[in-house]
XYZ file of C-alpha atoms in Angstrom:
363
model
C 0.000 0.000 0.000
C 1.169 3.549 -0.309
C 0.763 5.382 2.776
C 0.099 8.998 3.206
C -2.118 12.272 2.442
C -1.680 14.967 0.175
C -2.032 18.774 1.072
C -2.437 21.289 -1.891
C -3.796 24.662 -1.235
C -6.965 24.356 1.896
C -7.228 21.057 1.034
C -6.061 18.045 2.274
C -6.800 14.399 0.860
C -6.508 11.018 2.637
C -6.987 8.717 -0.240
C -6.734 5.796 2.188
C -9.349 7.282 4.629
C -11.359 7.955 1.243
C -11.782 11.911 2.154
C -11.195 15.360 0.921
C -11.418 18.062 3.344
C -10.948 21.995 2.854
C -10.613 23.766 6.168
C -11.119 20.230 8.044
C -14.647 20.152 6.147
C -15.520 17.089 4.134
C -15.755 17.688 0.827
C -18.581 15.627 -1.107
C -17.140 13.635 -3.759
C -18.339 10.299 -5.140
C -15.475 7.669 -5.231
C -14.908 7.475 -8.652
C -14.244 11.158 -8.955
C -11.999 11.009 -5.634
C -10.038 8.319 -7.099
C -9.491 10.665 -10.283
C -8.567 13.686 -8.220
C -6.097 10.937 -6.200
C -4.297 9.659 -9.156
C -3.813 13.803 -10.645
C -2.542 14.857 -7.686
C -0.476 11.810 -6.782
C 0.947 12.625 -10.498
C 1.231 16.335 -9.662
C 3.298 18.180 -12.467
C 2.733 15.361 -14.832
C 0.405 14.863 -17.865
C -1.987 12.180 -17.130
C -3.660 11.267 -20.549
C -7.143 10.378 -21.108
C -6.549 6.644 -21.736
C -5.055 6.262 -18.671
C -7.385 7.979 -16.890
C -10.054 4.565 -18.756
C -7.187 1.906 -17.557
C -7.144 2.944 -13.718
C -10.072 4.460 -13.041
C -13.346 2.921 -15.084
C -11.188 0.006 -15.411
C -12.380 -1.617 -18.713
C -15.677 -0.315 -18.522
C -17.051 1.194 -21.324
C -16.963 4.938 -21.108
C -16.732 8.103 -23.500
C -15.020 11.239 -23.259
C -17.630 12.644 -21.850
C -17.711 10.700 -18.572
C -14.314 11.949 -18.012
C -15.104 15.011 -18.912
C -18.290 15.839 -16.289
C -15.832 14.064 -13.530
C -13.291 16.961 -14.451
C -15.553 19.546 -14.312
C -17.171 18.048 -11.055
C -13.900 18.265 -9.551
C -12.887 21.883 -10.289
C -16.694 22.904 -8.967
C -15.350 20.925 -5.899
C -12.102 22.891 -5.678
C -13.450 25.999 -7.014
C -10.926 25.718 -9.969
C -11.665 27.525 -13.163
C -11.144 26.113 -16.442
C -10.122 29.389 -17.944
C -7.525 30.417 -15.188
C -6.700 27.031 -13.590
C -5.653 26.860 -10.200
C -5.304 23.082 -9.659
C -6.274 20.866 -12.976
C -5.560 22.155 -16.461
C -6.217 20.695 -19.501
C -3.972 19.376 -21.895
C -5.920 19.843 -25.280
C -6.665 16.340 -26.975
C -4.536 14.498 -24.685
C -5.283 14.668 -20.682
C -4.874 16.470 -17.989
C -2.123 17.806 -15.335
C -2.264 18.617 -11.510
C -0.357 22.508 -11.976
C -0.847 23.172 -7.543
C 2.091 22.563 -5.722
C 1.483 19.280 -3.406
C 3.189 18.166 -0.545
C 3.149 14.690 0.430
C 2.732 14.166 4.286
C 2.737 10.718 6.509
C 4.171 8.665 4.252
C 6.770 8.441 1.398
C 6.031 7.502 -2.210
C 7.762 4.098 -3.172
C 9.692 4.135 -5.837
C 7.607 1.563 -7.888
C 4.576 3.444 -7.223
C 6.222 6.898 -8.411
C 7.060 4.541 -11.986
C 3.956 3.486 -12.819
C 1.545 6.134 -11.341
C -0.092 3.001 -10.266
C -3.322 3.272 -8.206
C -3.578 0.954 -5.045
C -6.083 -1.319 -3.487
C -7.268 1.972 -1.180
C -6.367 4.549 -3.835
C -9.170 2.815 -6.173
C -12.277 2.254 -4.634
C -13.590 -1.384 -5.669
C -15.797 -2.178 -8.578
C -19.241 -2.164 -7.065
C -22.210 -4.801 -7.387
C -24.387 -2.397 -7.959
C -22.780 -1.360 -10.987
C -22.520 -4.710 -12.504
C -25.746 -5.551 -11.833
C -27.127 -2.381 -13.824
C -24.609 -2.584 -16.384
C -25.415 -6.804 -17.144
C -29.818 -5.589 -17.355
C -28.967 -2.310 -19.393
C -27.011 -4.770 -21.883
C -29.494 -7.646 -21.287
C -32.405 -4.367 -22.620
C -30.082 -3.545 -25.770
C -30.043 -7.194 -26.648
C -34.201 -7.086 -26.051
C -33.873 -4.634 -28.708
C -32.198 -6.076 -31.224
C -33.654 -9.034 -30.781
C -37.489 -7.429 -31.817
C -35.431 -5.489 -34.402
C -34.405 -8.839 -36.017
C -37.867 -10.532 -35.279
C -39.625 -7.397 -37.282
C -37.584 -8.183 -40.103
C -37.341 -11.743 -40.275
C -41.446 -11.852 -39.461
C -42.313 -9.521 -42.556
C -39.772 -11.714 -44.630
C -41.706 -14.960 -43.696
C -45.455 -13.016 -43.958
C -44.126 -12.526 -47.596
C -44.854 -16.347 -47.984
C -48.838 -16.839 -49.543
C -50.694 -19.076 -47.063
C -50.181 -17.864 -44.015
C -51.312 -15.716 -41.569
C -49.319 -12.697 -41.729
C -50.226 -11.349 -37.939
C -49.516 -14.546 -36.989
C -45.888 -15.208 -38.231
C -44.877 -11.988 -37.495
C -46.150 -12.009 -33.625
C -44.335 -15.384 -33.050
C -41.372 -14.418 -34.692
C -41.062 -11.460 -33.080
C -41.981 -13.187 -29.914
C -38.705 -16.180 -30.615
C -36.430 -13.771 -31.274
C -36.246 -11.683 -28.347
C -36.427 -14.741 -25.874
C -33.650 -15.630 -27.718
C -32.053 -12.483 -27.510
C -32.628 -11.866 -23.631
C -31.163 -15.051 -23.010
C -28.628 -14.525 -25.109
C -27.358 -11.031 -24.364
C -28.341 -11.650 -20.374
C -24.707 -13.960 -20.903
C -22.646 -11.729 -22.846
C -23.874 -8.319 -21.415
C -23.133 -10.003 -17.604
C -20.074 -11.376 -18.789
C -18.459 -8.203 -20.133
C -20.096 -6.519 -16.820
C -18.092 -8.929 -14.759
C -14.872 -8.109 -16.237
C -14.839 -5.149 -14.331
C -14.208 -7.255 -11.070
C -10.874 -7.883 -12.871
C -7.252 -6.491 -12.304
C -6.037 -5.207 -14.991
C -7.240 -4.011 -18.519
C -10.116 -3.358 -21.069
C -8.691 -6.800 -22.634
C -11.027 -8.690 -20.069
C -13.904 -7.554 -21.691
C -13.269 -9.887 -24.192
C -12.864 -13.012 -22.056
C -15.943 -12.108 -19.978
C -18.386 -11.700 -23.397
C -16.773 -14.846 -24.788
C -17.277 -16.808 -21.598
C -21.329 -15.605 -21.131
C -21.747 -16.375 -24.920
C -20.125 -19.864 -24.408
C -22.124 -20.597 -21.442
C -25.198 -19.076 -22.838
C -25.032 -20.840 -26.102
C -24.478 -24.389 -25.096
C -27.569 -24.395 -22.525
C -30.058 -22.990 -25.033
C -28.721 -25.119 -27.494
C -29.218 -28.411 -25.361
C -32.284 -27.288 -23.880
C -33.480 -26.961 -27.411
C -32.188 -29.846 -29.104
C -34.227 -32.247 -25.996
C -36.895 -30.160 -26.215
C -37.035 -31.109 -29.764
C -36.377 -34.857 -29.238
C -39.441 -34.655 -26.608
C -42.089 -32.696 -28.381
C -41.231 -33.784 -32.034
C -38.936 -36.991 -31.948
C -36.572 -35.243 -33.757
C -34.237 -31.761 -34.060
C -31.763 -29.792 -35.965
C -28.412 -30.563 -34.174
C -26.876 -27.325 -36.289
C -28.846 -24.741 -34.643
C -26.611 -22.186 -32.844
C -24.753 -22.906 -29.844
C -21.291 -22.660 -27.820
C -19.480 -21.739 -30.194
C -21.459 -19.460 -31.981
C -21.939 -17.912 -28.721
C -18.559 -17.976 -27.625
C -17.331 -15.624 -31.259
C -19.887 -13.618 -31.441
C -20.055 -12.809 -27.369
C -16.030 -12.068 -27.900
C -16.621 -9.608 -30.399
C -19.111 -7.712 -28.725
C -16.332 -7.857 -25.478
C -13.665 -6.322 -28.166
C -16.385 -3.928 -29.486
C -16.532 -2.522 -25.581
C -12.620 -2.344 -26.028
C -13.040 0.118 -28.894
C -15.624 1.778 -27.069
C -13.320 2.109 -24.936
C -10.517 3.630 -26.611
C -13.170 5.729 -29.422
C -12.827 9.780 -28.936
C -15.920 10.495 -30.552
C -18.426 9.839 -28.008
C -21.581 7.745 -28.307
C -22.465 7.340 -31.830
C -18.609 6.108 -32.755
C -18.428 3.785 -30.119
C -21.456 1.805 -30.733
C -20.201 2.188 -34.753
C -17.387 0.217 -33.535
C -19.199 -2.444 -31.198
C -21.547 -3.226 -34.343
C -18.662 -3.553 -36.998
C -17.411 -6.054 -34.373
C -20.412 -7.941 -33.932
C -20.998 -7.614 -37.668
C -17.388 -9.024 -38.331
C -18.486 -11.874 -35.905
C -21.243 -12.739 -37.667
C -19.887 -12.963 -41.177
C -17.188 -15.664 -40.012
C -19.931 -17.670 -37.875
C -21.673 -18.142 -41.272
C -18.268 -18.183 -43.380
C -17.106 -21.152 -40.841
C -20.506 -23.112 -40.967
C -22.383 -22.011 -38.081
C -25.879 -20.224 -37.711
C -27.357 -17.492 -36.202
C -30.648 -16.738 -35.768
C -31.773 -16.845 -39.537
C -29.653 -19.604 -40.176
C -31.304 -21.753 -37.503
C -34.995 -20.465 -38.234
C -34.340 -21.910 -41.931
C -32.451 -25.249 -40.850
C -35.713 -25.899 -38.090
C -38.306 -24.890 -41.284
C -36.511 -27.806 -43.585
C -36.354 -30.183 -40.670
C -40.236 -30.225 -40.706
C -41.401 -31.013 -43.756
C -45.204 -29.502 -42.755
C -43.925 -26.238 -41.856
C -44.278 -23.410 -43.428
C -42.590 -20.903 -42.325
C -39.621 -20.168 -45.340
C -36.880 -17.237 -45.586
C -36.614 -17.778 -49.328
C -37.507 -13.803 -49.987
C -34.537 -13.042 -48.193
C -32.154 -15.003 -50.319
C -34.186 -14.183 -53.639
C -32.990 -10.436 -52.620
C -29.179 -11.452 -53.142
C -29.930 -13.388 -56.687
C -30.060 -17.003 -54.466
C -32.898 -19.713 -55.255
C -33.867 -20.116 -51.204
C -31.592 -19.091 -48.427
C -28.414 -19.718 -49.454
C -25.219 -19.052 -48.461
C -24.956 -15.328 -49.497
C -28.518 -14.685 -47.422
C -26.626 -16.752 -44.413
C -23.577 -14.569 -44.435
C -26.027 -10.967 -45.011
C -28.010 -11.638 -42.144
C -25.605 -13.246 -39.928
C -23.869 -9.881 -40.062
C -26.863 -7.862 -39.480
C -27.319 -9.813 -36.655
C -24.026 -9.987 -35.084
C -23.833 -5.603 -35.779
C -27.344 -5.408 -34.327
C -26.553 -7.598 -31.618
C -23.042 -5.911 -30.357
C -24.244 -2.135 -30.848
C -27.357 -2.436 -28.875
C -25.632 -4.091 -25.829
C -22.673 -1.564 -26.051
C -25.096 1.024 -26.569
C -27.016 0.438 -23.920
C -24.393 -0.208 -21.246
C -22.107 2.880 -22.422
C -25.720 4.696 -21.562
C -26.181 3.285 -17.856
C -22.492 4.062 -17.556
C -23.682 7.425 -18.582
C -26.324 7.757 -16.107
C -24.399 6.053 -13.368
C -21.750 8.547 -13.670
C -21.793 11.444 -16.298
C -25.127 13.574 -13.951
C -24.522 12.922 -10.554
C -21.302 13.210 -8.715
C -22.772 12.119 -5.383
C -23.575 8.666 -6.861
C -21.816 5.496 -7.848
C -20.367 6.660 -10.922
């Protein structure tokens, strides 16, 4: 641990003790934003740039600029610092920020690793809460609701293209499979990346934690579905999507919060980024032989030989007789974009709302 306070100005801060006072008067800050104003002042002097700022102190979640840049201007409101005329933090245009107030470190001395790396320690950086994760799994669990009756809208008016059938019909039950289907699946992936903030370390464990809930994810629905099948019908398509499906396209999404991570364009670039990943994803599942949701809708459809339900307008768009290969790979992508920006989208918005409005809360 590295001991000691700092004293800059009125203000002294315990980082250990978790406190800012001014004049021996707490000072209300939430403990993200303490653990900011910790790591500038423990770097006093020194540029401390925006992406380390995401390494140490949102550690791997995903955040924009603009999360850093309300916890900024919460802490200069805090100090009474002035953007204009700083007193304490000043901005480095494009690339972070620097602690310009002359500090002096008391009860303690800095170790000479710690004064290397800058590194925060266990007190320094308050713990990633359950609260958090637990918001951040449903808000990406919600994102995957919506893509999944984004997907079910389009596949259902496909299918109500058919003559025979009960347009209303199709489309309702459609609609009504694929966001079950996306729930589960996104509950897993969305959780996963969620948990990765529990992790020492870096944004990388996004990755591991989306690939692991899309693993998990995939293989129960897929074996729940393939008995369920065996029961009801005596039969079922073994090919439907499953582990591994899971596992890609629940790593992709992980690396799309990565970018997210690292984007400097706010929002609307970081989901970008989450659904090229996803759509990347999705384009090898069907390039390797697996199946998505369309895929698997069309291998259950030939499996029955009474049903009726056929995607064959989707491949007659791309010049194929049925759904082919080329409608496989289209709308595997769709999926796997729609899929990874609607998670990322909606967790970068809790993240948002957890800590972008309100510096007395968990940000």
């Amino acid at each position: 641990m590295m001991p000691g306070r700092f004293r800059f100005d009125r203000f002294l801060l315990d980082p250990a003790d978790r406190q800012l006072k001014r004049d021996d008067a707490p000072v209300d800050l939430s403990g993200r934003y303490l653990d900011a104003l910790s790591l500038l002042v423990r770097e006093a002097g020194k540029l401390v740039s925006k992406d380390r700022f995401m390494d140490e102190i949102w550690r791997g979640v995903p955040v924009t600029d603009e999360a850093l840049t309300q916890c900024i201007r919460t802490l200069r409101r805090q100090l009474g610092d002035d953007a204009a005329r700083p007193r304490f933090i000043e901005t480095v245009p494009k690339h972070g920020y620097r602690f310009i107030a002359p500090v002096e470190w008391i009860d303690g001395e800095r170790t000479p690793a710690a004064a290397r790396a800058g590194a925060p320690d266990a007190e320094t950086t308050s713990p990633y809460s359950w609260r958090q994760f637990l918001l951040l799994g449903l808000a990406g669990t919600a994102g995957a609701g919506l893509a999944g009756i984004l997907g079910g809208l389009f596949y259902g008016f496909a299918a109500a293209a058919q003559p025979g059938i009960g347009a209303a019909s199709v489309l309702l039950v459609l609609l009504c499979l694929t966001l079950v289907v996306a729930l589960i699946g996104g509950a897993g992936v969305a959780f996963g990346i969620a948990a990765a903030g529990f992790a020492p370390g870096r944004h990388q464990w996004s990755i591991v934690g989306g690939a692991v809930g899309g693993l998990v994810v995939g293989a129960v629905v897929k074996l729940l579905g393939v008995d369920a099948f065996n029961l009801l019908f005596g039969q079922s398509p073994r090919d439907i999507t499953g582990a591994a499906e899971g596992a890609l396209l629940g790593a992709a999404v992980g690396f799309g919060a990565w970018l997210a991570s690292r984007a400097r364009g706010g929002l609307r670039r970081s989901v970008a980024a989450a659904g090229l990943a996803g759509g990347a994803a999705g384009i090898l599942i069907a390039l390797a032989g697996g199946r998505l949701m369309g895929g698997s809708l069309d291998l259950l459809a030939r499996c029955f030989p009474d049903s009726r339900l056929r995607l064959d307008e989707i491949g007659g768009l791309l010049g194929e007789t049925g759904f082919g290969p080329a409608a496989q790979a289209a709308t595997s992508a769709v999926e796997g974009a729609l899929f990874g920006a609607c998670v990322i989208g909606a967790m970068m918005l809790a993240r948002r709302s957890l800590s972008g409005g309100d510096p007395h809360g968990i940000p």
